[in-house]
mmCIF file of C-alpha atoms and ligand atoms in Angstrom:
data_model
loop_
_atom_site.group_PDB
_atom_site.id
_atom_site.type_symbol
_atom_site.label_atom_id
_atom_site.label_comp_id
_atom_site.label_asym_id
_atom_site.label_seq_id
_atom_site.Cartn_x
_atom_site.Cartn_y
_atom_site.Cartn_z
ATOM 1 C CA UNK I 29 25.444 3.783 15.154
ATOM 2 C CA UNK I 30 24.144 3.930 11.733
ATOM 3 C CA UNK I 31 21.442 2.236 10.545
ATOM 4 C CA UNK I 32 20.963 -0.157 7.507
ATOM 5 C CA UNK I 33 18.818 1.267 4.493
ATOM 6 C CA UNK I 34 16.373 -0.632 3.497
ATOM 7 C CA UNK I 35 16.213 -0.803 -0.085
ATOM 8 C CA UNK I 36 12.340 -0.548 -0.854
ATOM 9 C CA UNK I 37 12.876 0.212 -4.881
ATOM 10 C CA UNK I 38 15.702 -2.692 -5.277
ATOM 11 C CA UNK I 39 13.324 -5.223 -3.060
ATOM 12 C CA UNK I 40 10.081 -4.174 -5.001
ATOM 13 C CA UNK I 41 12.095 -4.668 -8.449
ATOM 14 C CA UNK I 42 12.828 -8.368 -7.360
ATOM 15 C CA UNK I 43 9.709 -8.834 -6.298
ATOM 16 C CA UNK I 44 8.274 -7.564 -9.940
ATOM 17 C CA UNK I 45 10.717 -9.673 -11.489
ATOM 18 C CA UNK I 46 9.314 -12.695 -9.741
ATOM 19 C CA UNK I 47 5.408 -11.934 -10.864
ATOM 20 C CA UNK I 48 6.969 -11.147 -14.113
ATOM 21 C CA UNK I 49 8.061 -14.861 -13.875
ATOM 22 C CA UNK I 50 4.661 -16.373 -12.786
ATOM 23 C CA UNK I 51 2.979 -14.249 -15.293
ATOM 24 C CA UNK I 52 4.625 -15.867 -18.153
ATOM 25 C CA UNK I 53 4.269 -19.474 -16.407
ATOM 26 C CA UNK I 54 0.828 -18.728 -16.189
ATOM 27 C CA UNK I 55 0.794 -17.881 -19.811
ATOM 28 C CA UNK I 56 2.229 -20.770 -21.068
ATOM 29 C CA UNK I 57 0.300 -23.272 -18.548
ATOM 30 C CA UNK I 58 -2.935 -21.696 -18.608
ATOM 31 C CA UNK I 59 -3.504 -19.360 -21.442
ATOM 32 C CA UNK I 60 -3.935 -16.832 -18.653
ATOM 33 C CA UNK I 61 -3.181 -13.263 -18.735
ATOM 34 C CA UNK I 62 -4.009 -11.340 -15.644
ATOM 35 C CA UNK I 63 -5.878 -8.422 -16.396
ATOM 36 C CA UNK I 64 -6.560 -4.743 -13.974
ATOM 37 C CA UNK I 65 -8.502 -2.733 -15.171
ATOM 38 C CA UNK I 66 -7.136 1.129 -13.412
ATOM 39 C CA UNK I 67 -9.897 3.832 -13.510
ATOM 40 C CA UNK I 68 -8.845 7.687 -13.148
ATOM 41 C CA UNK I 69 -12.086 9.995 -12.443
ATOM 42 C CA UNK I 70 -10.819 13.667 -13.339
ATOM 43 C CA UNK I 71 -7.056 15.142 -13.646
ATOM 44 C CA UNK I 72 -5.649 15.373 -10.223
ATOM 45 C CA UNK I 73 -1.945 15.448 -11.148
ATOM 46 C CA UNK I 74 -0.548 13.290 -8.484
ATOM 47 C CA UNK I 75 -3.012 10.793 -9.283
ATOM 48 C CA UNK I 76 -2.408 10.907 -13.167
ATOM 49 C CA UNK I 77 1.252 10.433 -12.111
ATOM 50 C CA UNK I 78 0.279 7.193 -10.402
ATOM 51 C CA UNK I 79 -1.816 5.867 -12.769
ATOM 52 C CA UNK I 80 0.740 6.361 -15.204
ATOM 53 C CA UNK I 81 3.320 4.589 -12.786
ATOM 54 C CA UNK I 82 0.327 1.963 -12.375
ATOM 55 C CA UNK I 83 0.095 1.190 -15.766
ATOM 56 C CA UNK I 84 3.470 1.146 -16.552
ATOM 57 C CA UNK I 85 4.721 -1.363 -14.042
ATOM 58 C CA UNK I 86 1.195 -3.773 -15.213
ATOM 59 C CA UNK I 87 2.408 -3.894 -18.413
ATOM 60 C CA UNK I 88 6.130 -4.425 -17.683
ATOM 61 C CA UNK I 89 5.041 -7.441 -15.614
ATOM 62 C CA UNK I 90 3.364 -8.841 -19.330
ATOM 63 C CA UNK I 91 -0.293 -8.265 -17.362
ATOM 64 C CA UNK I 92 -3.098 -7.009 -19.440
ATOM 65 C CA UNK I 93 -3.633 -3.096 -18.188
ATOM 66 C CA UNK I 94 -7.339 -1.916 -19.287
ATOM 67 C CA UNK I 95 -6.877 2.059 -18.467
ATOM 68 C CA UNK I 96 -10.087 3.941 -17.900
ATOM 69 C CA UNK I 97 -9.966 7.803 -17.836
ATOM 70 C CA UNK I 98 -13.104 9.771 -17.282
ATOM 71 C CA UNK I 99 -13.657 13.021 -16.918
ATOM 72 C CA UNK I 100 -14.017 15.013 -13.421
ATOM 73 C CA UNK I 101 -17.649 15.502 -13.758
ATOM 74 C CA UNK I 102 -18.672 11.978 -13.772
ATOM 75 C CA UNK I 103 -21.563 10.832 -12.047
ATOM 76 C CA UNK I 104 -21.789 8.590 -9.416
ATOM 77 C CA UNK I 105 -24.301 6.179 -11.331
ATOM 78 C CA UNK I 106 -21.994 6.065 -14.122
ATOM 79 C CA UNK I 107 -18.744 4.984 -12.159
ATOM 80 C CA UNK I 108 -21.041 2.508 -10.880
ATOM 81 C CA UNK I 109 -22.237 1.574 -13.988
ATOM 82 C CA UNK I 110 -18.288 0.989 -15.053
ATOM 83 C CA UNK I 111 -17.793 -0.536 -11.592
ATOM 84 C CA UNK I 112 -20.705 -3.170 -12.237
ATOM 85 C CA UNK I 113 -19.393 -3.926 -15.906
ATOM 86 C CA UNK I 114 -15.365 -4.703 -14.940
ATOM 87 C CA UNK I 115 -17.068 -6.436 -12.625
ATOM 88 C CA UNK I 116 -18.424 -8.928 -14.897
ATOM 89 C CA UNK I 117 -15.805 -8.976 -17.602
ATOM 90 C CA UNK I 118 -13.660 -12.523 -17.251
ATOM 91 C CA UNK I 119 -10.276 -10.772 -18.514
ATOM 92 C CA UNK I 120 -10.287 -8.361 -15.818
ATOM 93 C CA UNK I 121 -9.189 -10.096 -12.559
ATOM 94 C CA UNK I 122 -8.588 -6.765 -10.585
ATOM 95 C CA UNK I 123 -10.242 -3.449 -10.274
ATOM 96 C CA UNK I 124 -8.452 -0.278 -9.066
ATOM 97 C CA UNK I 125 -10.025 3.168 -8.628
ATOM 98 C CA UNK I 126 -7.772 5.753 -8.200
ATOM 99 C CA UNK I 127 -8.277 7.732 -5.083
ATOM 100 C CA UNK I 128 -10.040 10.436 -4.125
ATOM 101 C CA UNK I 129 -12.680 11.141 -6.027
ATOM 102 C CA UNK I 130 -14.242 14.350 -7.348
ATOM 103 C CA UNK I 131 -17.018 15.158 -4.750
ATOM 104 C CA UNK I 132 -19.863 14.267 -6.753
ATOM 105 C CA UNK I 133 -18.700 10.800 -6.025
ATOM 106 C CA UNK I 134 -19.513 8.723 -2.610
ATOM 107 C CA UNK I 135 -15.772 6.231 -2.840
ATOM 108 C CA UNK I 136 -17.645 4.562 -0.072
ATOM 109 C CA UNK I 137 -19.867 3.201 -2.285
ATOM 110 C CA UNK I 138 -17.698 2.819 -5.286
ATOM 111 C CA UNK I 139 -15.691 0.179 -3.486
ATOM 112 C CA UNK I 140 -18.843 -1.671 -1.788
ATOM 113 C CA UNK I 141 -19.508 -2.068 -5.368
ATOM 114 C CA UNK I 142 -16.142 -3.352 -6.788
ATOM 115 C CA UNK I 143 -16.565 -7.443 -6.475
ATOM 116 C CA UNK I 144 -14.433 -8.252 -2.735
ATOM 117 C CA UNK I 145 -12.705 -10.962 -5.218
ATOM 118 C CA UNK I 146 -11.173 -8.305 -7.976
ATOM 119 C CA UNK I 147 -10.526 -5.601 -5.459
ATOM 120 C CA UNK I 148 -6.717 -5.256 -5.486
ATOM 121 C CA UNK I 149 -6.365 -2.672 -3.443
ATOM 122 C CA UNK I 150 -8.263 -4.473 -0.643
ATOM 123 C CA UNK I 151 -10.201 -1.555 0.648
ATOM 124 C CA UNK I 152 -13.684 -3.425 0.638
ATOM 125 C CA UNK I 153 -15.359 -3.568 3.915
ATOM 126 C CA UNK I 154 -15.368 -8.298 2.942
ATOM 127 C CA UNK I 155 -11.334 -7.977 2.363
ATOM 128 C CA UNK I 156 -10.923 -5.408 5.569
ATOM 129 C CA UNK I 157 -13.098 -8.184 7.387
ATOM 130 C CA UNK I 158 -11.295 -11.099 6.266
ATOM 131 C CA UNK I 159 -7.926 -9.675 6.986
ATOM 132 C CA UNK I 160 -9.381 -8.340 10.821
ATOM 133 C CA UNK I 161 -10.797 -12.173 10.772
ATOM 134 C CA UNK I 162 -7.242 -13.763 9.767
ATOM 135 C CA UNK I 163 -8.880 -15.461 6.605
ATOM 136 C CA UNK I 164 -7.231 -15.585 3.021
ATOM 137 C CA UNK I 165 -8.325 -12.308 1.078
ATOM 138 C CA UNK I 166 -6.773 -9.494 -0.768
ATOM 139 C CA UNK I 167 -4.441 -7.261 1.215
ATOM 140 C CA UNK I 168 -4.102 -3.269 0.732
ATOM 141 C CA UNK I 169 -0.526 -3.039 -1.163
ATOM 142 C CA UNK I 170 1.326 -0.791 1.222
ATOM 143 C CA UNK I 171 0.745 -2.008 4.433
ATOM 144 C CA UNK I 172 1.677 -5.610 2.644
ATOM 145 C CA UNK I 173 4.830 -3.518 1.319
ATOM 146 C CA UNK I 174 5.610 -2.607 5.238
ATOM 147 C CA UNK I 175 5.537 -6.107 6.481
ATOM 148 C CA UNK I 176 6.964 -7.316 3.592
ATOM 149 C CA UNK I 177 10.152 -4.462 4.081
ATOM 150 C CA UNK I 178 10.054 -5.468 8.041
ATOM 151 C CA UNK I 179 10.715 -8.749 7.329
ATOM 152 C CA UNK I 180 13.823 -8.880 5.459
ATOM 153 C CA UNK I 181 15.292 -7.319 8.420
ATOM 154 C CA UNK I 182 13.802 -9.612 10.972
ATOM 155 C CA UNK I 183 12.642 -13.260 9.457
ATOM 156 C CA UNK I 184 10.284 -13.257 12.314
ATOM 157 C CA UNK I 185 8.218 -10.750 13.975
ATOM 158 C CA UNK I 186 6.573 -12.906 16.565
ATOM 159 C CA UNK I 187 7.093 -11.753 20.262
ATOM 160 C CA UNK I 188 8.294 -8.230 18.526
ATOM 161 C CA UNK I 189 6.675 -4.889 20.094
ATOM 162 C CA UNK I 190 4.978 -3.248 17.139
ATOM 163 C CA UNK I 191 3.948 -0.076 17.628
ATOM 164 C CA UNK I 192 2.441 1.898 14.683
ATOM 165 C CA UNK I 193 1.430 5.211 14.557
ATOM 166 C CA UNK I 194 -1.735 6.095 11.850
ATOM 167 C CA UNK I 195 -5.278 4.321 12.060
ATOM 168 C CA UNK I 196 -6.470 5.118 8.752
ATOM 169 C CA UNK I 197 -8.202 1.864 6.892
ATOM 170 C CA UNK I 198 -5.728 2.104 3.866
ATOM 171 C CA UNK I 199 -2.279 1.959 5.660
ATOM 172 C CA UNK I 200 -2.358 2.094 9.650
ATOM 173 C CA UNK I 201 -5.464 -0.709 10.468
ATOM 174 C CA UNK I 202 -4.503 -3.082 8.406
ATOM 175 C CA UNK I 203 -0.622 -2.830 8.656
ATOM 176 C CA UNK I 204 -1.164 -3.503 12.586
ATOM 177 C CA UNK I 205 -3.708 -6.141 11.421
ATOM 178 C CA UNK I 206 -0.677 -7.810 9.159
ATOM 179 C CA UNK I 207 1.463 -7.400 12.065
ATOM 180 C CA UNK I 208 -0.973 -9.181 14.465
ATOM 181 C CA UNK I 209 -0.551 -11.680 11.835
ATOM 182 C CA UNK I 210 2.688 -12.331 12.230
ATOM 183 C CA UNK I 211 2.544 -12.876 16.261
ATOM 184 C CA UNK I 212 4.294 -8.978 16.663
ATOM 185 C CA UNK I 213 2.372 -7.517 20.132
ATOM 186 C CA UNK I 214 0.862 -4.278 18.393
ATOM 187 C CA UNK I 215 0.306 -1.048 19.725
ATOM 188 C CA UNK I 216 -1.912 1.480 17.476
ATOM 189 C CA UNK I 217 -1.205 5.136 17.925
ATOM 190 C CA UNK I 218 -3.269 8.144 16.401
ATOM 191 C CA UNK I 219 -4.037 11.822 17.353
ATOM 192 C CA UNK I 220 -5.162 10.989 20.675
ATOM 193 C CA UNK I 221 -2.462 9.022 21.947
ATOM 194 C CA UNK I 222 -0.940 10.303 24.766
ATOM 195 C CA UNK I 223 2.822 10.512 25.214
ATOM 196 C CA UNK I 224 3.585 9.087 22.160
ATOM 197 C CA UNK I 225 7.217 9.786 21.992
ATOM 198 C CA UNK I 226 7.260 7.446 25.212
ATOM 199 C CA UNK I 227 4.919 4.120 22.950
ATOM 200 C CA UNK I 228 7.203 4.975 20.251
ATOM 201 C CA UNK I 229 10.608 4.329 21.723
ATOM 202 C CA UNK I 230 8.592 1.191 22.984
ATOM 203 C CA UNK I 231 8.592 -0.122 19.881
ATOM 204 C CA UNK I 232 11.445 -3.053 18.030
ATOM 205 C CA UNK I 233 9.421 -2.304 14.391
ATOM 206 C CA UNK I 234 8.132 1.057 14.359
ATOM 207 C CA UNK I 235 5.301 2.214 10.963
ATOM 208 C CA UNK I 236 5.343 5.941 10.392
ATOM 209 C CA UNK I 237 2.240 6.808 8.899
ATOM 210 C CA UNK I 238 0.911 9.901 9.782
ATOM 211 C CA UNK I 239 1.437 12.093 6.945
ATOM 212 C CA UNK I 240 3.373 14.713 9.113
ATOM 213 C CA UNK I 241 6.643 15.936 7.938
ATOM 214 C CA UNK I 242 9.292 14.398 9.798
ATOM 215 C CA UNK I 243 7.401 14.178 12.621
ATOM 216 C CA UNK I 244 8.880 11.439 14.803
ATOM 217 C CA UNK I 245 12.169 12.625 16.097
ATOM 218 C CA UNK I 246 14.966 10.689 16.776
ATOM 219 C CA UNK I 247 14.482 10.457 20.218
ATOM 220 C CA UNK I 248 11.561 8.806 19.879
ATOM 221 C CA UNK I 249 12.980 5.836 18.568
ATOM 222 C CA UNK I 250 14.308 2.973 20.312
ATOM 223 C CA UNK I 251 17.970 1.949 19.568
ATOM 224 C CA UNK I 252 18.136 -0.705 17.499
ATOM 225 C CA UNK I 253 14.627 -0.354 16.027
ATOM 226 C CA UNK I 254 13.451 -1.192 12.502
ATOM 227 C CA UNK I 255 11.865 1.790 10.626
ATOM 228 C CA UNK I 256 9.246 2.112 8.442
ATOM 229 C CA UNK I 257 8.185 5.214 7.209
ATOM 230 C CA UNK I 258 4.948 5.386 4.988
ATOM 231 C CA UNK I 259 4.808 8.994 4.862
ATOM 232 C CA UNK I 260 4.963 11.049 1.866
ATOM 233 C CA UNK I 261 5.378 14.537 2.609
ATOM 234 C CA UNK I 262 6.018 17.416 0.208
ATOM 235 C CA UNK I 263 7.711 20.215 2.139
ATOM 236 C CA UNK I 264 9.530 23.326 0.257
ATOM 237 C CA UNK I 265 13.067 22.519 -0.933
ATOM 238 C CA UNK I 266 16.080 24.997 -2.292
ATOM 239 C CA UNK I 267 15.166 27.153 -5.206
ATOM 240 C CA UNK I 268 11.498 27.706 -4.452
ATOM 241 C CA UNK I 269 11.351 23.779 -5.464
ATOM 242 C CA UNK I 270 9.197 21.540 -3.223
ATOM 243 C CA UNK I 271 10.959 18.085 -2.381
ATOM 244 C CA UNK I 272 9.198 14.619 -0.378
ATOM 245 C CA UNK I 273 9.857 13.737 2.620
ATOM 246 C CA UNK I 274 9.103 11.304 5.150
ATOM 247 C CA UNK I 275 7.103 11.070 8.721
ATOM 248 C CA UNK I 276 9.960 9.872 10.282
ATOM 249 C CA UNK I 277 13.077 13.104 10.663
ATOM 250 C CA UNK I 278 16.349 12.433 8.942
ATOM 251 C CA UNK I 279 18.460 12.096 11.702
ATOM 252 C CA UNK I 280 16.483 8.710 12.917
ATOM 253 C CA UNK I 281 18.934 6.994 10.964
ATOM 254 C CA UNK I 282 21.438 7.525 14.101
ATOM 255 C CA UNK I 283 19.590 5.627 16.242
ATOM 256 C CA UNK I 284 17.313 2.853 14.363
ATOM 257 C CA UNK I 285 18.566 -0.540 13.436
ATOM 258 C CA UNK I 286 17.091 -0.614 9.871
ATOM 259 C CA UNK I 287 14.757 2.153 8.574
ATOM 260 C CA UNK I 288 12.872 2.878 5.021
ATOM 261 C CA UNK I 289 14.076 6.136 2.769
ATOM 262 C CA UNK I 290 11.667 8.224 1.809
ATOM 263 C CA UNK I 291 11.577 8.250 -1.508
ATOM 264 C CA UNK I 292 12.945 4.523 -2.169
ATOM 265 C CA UNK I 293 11.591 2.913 0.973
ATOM 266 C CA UNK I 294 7.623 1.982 1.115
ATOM 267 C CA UNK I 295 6.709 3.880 -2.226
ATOM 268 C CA UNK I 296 8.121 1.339 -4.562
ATOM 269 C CA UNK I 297 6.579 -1.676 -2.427
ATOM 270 C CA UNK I 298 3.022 -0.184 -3.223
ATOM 271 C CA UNK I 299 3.003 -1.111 -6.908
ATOM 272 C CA UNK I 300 5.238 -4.480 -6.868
ATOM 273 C CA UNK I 301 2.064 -5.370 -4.086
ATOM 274 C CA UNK I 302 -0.547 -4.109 -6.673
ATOM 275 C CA UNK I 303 0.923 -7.032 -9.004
ATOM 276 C CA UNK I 304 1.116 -9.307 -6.759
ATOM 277 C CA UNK I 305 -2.302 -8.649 -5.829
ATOM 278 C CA UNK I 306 -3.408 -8.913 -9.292
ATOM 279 C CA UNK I 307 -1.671 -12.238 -9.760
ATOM 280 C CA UNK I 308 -3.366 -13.613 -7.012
ATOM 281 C CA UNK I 309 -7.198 -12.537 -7.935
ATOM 282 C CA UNK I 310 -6.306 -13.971 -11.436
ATOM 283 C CA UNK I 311 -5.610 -17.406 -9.721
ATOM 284 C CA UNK I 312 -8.239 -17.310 -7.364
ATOM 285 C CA UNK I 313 -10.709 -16.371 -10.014
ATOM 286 C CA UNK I 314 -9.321 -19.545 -12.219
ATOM 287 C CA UNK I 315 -9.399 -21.815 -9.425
ATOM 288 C CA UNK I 316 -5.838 -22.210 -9.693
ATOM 289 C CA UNK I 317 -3.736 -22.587 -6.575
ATOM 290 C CA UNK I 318 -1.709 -19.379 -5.193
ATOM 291 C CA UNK I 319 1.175 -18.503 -6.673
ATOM 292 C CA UNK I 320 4.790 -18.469 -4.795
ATOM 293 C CA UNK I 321 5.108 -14.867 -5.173
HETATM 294 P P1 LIG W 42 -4.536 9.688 7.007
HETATM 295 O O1 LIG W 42 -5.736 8.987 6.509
HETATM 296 O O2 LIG W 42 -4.515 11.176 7.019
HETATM 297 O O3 LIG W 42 -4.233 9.147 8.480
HETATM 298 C C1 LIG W 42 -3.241 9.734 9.260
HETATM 299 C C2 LIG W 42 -3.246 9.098 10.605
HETATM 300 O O4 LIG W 42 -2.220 9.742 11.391
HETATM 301 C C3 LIG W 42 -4.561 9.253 11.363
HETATM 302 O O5 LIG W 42 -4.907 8.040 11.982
HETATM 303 C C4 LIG W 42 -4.265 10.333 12.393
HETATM 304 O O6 LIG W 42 -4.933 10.155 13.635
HETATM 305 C C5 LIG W 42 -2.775 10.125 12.632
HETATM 306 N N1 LIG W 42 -2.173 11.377 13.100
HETATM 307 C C6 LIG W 42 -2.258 12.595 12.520
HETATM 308 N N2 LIG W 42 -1.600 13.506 13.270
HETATM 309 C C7 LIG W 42 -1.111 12.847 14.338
HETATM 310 C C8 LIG W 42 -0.369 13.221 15.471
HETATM 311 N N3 LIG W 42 0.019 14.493 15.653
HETATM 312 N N4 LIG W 42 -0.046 12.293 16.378
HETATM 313 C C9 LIG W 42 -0.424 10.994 16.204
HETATM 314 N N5 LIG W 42 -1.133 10.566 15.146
HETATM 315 C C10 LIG W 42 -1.484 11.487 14.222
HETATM 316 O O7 LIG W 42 -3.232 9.256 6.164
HETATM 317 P P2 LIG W 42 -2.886 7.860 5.421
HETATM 318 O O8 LIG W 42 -3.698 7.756 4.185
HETATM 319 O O9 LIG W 42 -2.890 6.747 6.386
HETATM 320 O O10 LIG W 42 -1.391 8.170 4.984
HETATM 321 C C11 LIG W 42 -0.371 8.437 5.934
HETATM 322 C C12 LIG W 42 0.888 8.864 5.203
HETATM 323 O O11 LIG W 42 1.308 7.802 4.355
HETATM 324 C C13 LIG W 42 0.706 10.068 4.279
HETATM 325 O O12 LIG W 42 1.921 10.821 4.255
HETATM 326 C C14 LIG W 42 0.502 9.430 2.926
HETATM 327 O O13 LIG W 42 0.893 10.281 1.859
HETATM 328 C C15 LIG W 42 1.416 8.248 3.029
HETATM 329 N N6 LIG W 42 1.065 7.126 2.143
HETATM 330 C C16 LIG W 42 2.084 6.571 1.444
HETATM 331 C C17 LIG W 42 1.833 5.503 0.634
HETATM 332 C C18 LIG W 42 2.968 4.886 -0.117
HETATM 333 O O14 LIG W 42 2.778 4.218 -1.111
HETATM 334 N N7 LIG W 42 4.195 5.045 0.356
HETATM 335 C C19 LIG W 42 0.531 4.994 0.502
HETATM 336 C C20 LIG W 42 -0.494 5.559 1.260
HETATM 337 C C21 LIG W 42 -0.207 6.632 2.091
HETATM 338 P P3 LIG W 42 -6.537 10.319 13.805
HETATM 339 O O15 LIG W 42 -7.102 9.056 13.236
HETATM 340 O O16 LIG W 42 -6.725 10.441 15.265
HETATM 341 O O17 LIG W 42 -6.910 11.533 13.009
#
């Protein structure tokens, strides 16, 4: 058996075609432009790289992108400072800072700063509550991407045995917490697990995020099962070139039902979720009701 690909970058461009469409609907109702404002402390490459993509996909959406760039040795009080004055400017609806930070910097306390309702990547402790609480708030983009991906495979996840493996507060707690959502019985594996291989092949939807290259193995997977791997892994390629792969080994695609590439799978969801993340603070913060997307 071979299984379906699921196409993360042709899925995330439909989905940025329809904000794209509520954007300009928005425009034209409300004379509202949804702004993010997307702050990079210091030149890490990879994160200047997703800035840029960032930035890029903001403005091809017609959203107002307010790019901050400051330099590595930044202070603390100052990133607050910025923190405190997006905060308070009414044409920017969400607030991103790029992660990590230069060491100076506490990110803890950068995001307890950024206001819960303009923090689009939903890493404040209020958002992480609401979603653990099952109240309306704003999600972190790639787990959202993940259940998103799951579901055009399987309309429903209720009753499904969820098993993913990663507890870190940006993908692994709150994609179980999205599953939990959606009535899937969820299992959370980390380090400590023991005899994962057997929990894994447990699982109908399986989320690979570990950040180990190619770590699950194909016969860890249940027949059948829907994939998705979060990972992104670079590993050295042909020609002393370094290429990305995922957590999840190549061969899976034997035995699962449906599984993510890596690149193409999760990565593309991540910014498509960023808009519609942004889109939604914008309405919230008008008092307008949620949009479709
Ligand atoms: P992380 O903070 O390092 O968390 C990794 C998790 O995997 C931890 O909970 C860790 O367990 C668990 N783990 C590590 N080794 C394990 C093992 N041998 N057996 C079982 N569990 C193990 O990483 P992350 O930020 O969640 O990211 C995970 C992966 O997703 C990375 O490859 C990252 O690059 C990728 N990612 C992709 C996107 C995207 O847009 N596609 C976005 C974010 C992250 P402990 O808690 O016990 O240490």
């Amino acid at each position: 058996m071979s299984a379906s690909i699921i196409d993360g970058k042709a899925i995330a461009a439909q989905l940025r075609e329809k904000v794209a469409a509520e954007v300009s609907r928005l425009k034209t109702a409300h004379d509202l432009v949804p702004g993010i404002a997307v702050v990079l402390v210091g030149d890490n490459p990879a994160s200047e790289v997703y800035v840029r993509n960032k930035s890029k996909a903001v403005a091809e959406a017609g959203m107002r992108a307010v790019d901050r760039k400051l330099p590595a040795s930044t202070s603390e009080a100052d990133l607050l400072a910025l923190v405190t004055q997006l905060n308070a400017d009414p044409a920017v609806h969400g607030i991103l800072v790029q992660l990590p930070l230069p060491d100076q910097i506490d990110a803890q306390k950068v995001i307890a700063a950024i206001d819960p309702d303009k923090d689009v990547d939903g890493f404040h402790p209020i958002n992480a509550g609401r979603l653990a609480s099952g109240l309306p708030g704003l999600v972190p983009c790639t787990p959202l991407g993940c259940v998103m991906l799951a579901k055009t495979v399987h309309a429903s996840l209720a009753s499904m045995e969820a098993v993913v493996v990663g507890r870190s507060n940006i993908v692994g707690k709150p994609v179980a917490q999205l599953l939990l959502a959606e009535n899937a019985t969820v299992t959370i594996c980390h380090s400590k697990t023991r005899n994962l291989k057997a929990v894994c092949r447990r699982a109908d939807v399986l989320v690979a995020a570990i950040g180990r290259p190619e770590m699950i193995l194909s016969d860890w997977i249940k027949p059948g099962a829907t994939v998705i791997d979060v990972g992104i892994n670079r590993v050295p390629g042909e020609g002393g070139k370094s290429r990305i792969v995922g957590d999840v080994a190549k061969d899976a695609r034997e035995v699962a039902g449906a599984l993510t590439p890596v690149p193409g799978g999760v990565g593309p969801m991540t910014i498509a979720c960023l808009l519609v993340n942004t889109l939604h603070a914008a309405c919230m913060q008008r008092g307008l009701p949620a949009p479709a997307v």
